[in-house]
Coordinates of C-alpha atoms and ligand atoms in Angstrom, one line a residue:
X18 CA -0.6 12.8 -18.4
X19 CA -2.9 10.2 -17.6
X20 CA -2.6 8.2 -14.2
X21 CA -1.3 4.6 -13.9
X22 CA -3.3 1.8 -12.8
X23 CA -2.6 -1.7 -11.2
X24 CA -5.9 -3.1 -11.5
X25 CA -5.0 -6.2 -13.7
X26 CA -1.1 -7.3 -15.1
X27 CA -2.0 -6.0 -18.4
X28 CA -2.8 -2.2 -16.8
X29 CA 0.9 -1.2 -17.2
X30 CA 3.3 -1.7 -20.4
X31 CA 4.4 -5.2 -20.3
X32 CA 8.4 -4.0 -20.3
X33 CA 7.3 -1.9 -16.4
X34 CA 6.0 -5.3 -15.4
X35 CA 8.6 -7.9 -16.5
X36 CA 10.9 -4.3 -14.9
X37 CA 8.8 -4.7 -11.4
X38 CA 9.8 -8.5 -11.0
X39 CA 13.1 -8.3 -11.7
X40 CA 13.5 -5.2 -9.5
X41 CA 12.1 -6.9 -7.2
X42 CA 14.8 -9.9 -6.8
X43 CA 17.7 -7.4 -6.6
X44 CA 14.8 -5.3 -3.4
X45 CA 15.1 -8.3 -2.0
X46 CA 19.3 -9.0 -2.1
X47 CA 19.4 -5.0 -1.6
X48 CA 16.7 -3.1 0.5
X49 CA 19.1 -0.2 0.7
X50 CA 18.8 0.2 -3.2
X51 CA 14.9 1.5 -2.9
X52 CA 14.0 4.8 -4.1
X53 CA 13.5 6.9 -1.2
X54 CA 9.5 7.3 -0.9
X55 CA 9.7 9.9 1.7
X56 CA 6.6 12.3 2.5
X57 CA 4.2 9.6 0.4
X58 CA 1.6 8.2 1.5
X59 CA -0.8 4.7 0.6
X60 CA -4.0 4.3 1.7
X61 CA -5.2 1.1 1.9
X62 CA -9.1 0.4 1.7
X63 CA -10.1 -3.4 2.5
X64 CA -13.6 -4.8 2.4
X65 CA -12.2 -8.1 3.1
X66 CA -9.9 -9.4 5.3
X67 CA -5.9 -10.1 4.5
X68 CA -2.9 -10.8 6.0
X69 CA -0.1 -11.1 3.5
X70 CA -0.9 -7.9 1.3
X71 CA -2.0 -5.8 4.2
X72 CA 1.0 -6.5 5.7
X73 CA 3.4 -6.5 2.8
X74 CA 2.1 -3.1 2.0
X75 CA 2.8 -1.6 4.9
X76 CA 6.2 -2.9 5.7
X77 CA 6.9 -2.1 2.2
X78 CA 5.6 1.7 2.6
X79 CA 8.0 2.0 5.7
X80 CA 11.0 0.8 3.9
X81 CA 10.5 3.2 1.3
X82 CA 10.6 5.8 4.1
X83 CA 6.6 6.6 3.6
X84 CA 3.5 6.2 5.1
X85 CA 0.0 3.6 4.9
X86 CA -2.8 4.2 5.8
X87 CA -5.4 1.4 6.7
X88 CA -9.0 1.6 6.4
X89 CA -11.6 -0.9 7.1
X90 CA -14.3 -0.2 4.6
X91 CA -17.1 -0.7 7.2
X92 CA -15.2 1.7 9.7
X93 CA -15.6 4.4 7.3
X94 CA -18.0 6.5 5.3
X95 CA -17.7 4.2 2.4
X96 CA -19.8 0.7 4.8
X97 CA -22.5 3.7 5.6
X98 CA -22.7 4.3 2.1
X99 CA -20.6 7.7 0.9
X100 CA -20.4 6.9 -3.1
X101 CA -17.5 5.1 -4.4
X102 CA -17.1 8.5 -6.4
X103 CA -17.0 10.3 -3.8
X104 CA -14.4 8.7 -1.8
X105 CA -12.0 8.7 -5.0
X106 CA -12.2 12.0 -5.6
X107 CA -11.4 12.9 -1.6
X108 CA -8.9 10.4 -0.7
X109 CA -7.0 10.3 -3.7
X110 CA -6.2 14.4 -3.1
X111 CA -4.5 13.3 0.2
X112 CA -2.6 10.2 -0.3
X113 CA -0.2 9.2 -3.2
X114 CA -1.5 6.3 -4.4
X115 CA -4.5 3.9 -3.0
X116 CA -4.9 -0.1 -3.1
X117 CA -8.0 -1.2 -2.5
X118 CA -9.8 -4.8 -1.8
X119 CA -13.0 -5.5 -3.0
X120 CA -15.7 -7.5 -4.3
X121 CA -16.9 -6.4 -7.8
X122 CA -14.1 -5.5 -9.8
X123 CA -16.4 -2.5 -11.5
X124 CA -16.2 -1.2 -8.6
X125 CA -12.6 -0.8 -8.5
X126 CA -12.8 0.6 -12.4
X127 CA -15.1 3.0 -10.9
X128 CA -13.1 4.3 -8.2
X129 CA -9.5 4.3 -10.5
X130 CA -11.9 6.4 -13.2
X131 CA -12.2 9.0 -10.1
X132 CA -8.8 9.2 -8.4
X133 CA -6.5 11.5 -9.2
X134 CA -4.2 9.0 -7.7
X135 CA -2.2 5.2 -8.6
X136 CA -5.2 2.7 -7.6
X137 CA -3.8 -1.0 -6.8
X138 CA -6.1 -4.0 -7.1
X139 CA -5.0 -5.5 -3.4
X140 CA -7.7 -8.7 -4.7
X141 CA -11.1 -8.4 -6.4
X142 CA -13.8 -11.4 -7.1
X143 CA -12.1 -11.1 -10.6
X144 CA -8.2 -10.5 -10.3
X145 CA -5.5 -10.7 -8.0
X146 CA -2.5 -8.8 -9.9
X147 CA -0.1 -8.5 -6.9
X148 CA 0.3 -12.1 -6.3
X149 CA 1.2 -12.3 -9.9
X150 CA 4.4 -10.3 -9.4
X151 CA 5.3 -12.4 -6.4
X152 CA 4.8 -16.0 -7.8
X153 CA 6.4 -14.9 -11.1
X154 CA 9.5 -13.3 -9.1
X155 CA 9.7 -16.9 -6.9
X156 CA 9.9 -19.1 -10.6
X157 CA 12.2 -16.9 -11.7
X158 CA 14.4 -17.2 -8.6
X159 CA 14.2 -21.2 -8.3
X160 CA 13.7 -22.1 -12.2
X161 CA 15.1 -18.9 -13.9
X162 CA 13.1 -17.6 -17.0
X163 CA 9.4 -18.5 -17.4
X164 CA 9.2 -17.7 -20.9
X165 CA 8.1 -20.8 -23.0
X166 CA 7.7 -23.0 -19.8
X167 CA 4.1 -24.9 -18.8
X168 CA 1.9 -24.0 -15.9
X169 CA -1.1 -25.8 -15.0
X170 CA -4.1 -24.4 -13.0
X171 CA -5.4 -26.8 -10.7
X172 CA -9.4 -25.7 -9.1
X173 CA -11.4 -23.0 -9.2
X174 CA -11.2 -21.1 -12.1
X175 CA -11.1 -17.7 -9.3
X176 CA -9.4 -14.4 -9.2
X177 CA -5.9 -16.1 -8.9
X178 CA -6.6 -18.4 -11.8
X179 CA -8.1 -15.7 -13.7
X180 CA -4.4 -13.6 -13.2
X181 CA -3.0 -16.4 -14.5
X182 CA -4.3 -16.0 -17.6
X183 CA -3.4 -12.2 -17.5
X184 CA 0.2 -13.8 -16.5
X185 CA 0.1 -16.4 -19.4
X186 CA 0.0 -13.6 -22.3
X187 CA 2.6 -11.0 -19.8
X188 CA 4.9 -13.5 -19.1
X189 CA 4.8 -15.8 -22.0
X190 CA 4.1 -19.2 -20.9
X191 CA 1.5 -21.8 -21.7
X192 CA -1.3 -22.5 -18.9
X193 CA -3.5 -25.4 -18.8
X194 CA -6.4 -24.9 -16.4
X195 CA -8.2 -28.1 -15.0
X196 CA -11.4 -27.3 -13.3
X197 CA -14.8 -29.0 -12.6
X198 CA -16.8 -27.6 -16.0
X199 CA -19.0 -25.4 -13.3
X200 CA -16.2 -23.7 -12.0
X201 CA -14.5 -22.6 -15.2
X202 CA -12.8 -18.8 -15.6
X203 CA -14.3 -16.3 -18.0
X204 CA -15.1 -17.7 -20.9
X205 CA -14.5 -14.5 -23.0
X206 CA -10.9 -13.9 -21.1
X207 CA -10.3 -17.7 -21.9
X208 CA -10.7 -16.9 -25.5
X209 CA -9.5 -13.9 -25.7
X210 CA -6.1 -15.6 -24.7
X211 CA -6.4 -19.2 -26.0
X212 CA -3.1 -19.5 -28.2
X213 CA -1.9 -19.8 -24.6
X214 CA -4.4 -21.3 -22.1
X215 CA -6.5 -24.8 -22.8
X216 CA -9.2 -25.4 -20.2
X217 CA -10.0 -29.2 -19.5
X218 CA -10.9 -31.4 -16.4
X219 CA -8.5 -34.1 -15.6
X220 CA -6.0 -32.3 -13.4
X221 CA -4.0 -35.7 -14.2
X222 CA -4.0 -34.3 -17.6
X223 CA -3.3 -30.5 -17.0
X224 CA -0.1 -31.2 -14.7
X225 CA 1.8 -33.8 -17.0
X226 CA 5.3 -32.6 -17.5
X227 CA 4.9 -29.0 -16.6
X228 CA 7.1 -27.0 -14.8
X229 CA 4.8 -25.4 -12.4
X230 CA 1.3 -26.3 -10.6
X231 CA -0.9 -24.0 -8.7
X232 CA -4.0 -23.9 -6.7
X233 CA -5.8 -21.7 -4.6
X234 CA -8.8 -22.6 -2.0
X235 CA -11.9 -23.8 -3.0
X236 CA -14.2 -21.4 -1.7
X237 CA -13.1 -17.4 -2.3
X238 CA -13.9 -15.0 0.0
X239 CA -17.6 -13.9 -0.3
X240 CA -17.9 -17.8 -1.4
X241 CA -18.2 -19.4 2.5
X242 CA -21.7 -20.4 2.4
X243 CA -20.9 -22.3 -0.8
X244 CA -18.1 -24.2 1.0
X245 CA -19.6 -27.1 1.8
X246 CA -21.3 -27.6 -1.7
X247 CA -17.8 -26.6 -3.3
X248 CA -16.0 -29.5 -1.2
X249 CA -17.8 -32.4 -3.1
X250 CA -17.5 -30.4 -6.3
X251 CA -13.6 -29.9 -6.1
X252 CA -13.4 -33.2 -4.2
X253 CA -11.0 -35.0 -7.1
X254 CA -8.8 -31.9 -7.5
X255 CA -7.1 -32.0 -4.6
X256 CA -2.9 -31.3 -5.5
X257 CA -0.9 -33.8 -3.8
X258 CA 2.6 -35.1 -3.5
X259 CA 1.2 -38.0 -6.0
X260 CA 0.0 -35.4 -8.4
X261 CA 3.4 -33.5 -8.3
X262 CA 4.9 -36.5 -9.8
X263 CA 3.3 -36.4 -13.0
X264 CA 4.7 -33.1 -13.7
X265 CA 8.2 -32.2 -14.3
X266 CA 10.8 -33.6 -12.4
X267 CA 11.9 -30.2 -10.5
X268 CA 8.1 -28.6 -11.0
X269 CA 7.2 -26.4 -8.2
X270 CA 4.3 -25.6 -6.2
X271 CA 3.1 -22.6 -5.6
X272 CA -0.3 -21.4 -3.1
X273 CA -0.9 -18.0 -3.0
X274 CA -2.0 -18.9 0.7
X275 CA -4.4 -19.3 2.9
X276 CA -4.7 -22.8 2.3
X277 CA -6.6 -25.4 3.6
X278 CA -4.8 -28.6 4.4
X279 CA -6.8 -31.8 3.0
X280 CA -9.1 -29.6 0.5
X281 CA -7.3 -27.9 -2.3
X282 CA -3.4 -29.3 -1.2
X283 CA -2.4 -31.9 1.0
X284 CA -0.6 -31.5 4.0
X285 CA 2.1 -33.7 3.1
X286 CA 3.0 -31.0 0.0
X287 CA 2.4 -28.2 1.5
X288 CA 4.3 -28.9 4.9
X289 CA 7.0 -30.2 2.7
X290 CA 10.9 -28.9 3.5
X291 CA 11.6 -27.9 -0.4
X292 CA 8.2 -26.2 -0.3
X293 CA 8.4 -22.7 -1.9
X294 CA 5.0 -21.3 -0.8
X295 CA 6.9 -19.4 2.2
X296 CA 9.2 -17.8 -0.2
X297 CA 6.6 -17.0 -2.2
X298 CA 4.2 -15.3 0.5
X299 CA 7.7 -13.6 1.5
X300 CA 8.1 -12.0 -2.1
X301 CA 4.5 -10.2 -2.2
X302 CA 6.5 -7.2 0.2
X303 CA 9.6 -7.3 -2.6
X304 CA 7.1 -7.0 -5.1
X305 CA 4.9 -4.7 -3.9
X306 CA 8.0 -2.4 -2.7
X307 CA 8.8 -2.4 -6.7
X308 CA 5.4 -1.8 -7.6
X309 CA 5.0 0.9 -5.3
X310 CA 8.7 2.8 -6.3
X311 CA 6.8 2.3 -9.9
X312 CA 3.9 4.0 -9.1
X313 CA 4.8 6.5 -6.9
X314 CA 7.7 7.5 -8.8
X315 CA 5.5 7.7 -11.9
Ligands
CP7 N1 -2.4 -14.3 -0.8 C1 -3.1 -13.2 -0.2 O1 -3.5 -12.3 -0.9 O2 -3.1 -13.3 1.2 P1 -4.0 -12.3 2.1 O3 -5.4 -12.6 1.8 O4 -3.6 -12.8 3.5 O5 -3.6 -10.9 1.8
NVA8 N1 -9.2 -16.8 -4.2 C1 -8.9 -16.4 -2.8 C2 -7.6 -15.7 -2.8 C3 -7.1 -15.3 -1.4 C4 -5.8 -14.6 -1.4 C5 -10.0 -15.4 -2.4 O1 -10.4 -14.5 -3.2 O2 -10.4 -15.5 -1.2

């Protein structure tokens, strides 16, 4: 049988991923209801830095009665340059199931193609997968079903908005994306899903009447010594209380976080008391405990 993936939302059958949010939810009223992951192990292999999936990971694995294991990439063989291969084919015949956080996203293909073992995308240049789960479990919480409902993309057209995309065709909602024309997401993923998502400019545009809007930083990791450049590109796309108001009347907001306070969301949105974001950063360990009882009981 072959092994399941979570490198991208549309890796599993839709049904398991609409399954892992709503599990989720009832985690989250019920930890005692997890399957008992006792004896398993995760491995966790970052090449750049995190705090919310690290961390929701881990607390995760220990409330499923398992293990992690962090590695740094540059403390171990892999920075000194051990193939990617290599290191699949070891680690995955001692752990139960490995999430990993890179840069190229081939490289996490590679290394899934190799492991005998679950491989999670914890965030590539190209896709972030687990955030998906958690801002998909927070609408559903606050607004219910977000079948049929609008979304608009406000930024860079990054790994986040690039999930949304995924998340569009999953989750069946309709996603405009307003970006400055350089900063666009893949064209071919664009029109692979374009009865859903419309790509345009005006972020005025994007956000009228929608139920949700969403932005991520400006500059990605890998992306700082373009921050400075990226500031003047992105400098009318800034999401702000005023902005808010052209969408629906009870839209949310949602920041997969870190943000940066005056660039990509004002302060005045993101500090406000209905803000969801906290809720939101919250949900990535629910999620993440569902996707793990998924895969590891798989
Ligand atoms: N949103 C997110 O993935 O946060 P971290 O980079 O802290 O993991
Ligand atoms: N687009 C951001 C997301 C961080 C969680 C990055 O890749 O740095």
């Amino acid at each position: 049988m072959s092994v399941p993936h979570f490198l991208t939302l549309l890796d599993l059958p839709r049904a398991d991923v609409l399954g892992i949010v709503a599990r989720a939810s009832e985690l989250k009223r019920d930890p005692a209801l997890a399957r008992s992951q006792a004896r398993k192990t995760l491995g966790l292999i970052f090449e750049k830095s995190s705090t919310r999936t690290r961390v929701a990971f881990e607390v995760a694995m220990t409330q499923l009665d398992g293990a992690s294991l962090f590695l740094a990439a540059k403390d171990s063989q892999l920075g000194r340059g051990e193939p990617i291969a290599d290191t699949a084919r070891v680690l995955s015949r001692m752990v139960d199931c490995l999430a990993i956080r890179t840069f190229e996203h081939a490289k996490l293909e590679q290394f899934a193609s190799y492991s005998k073992v679950p491989v999670i995308n914890a965030l590539s240049d190209d896709f972030h997968p687990c955030q998906l789960l958690a801002d998909m479990q927070t609408f559903s919480e606050h607004r219910g079903s977000i079948a049929g409902r609008r979304v608009a993309w406000v930024g860079d057209g990054n790994n986040m908005c690039q999930s949304y995309i995924n998340a569009a065709t999953v989750f069946d909602f309709e996603l405009l994306i307003a970006c400055p024309a350089d900063f666009a997401p893949n064209s071919e993923l664009v029109a692979k899903n374009s009865s859903r998502v419309t790509v345009m400019r005006a972020p005025d545009a994007a956000v009228k009447d929608v139920d949700l809007v969403v932005t991520d930083v400006w500059a990605s990791m890998g992306q700082e010594d373009e921050q400075a450049k990226r500031r003047q590109s992105f400098a009318a796309y800034q999401v702000t209380t005023q902005l808010m108001s052209l969408a629906a009347d009870n839209a949310l907001f949602m920041h997969c976080l870190p943000a940066h306070r005056g660039e990509e969301v004002s302060a005045e949105l993101i500090d406000a008391a209905d803000a969801v974001i906290w809720e939101e950063a919250e949900n990535r360990m629910h999620s993440q405990k569902a996707l793990l009882e998924t895969l590891l009981s798989s």
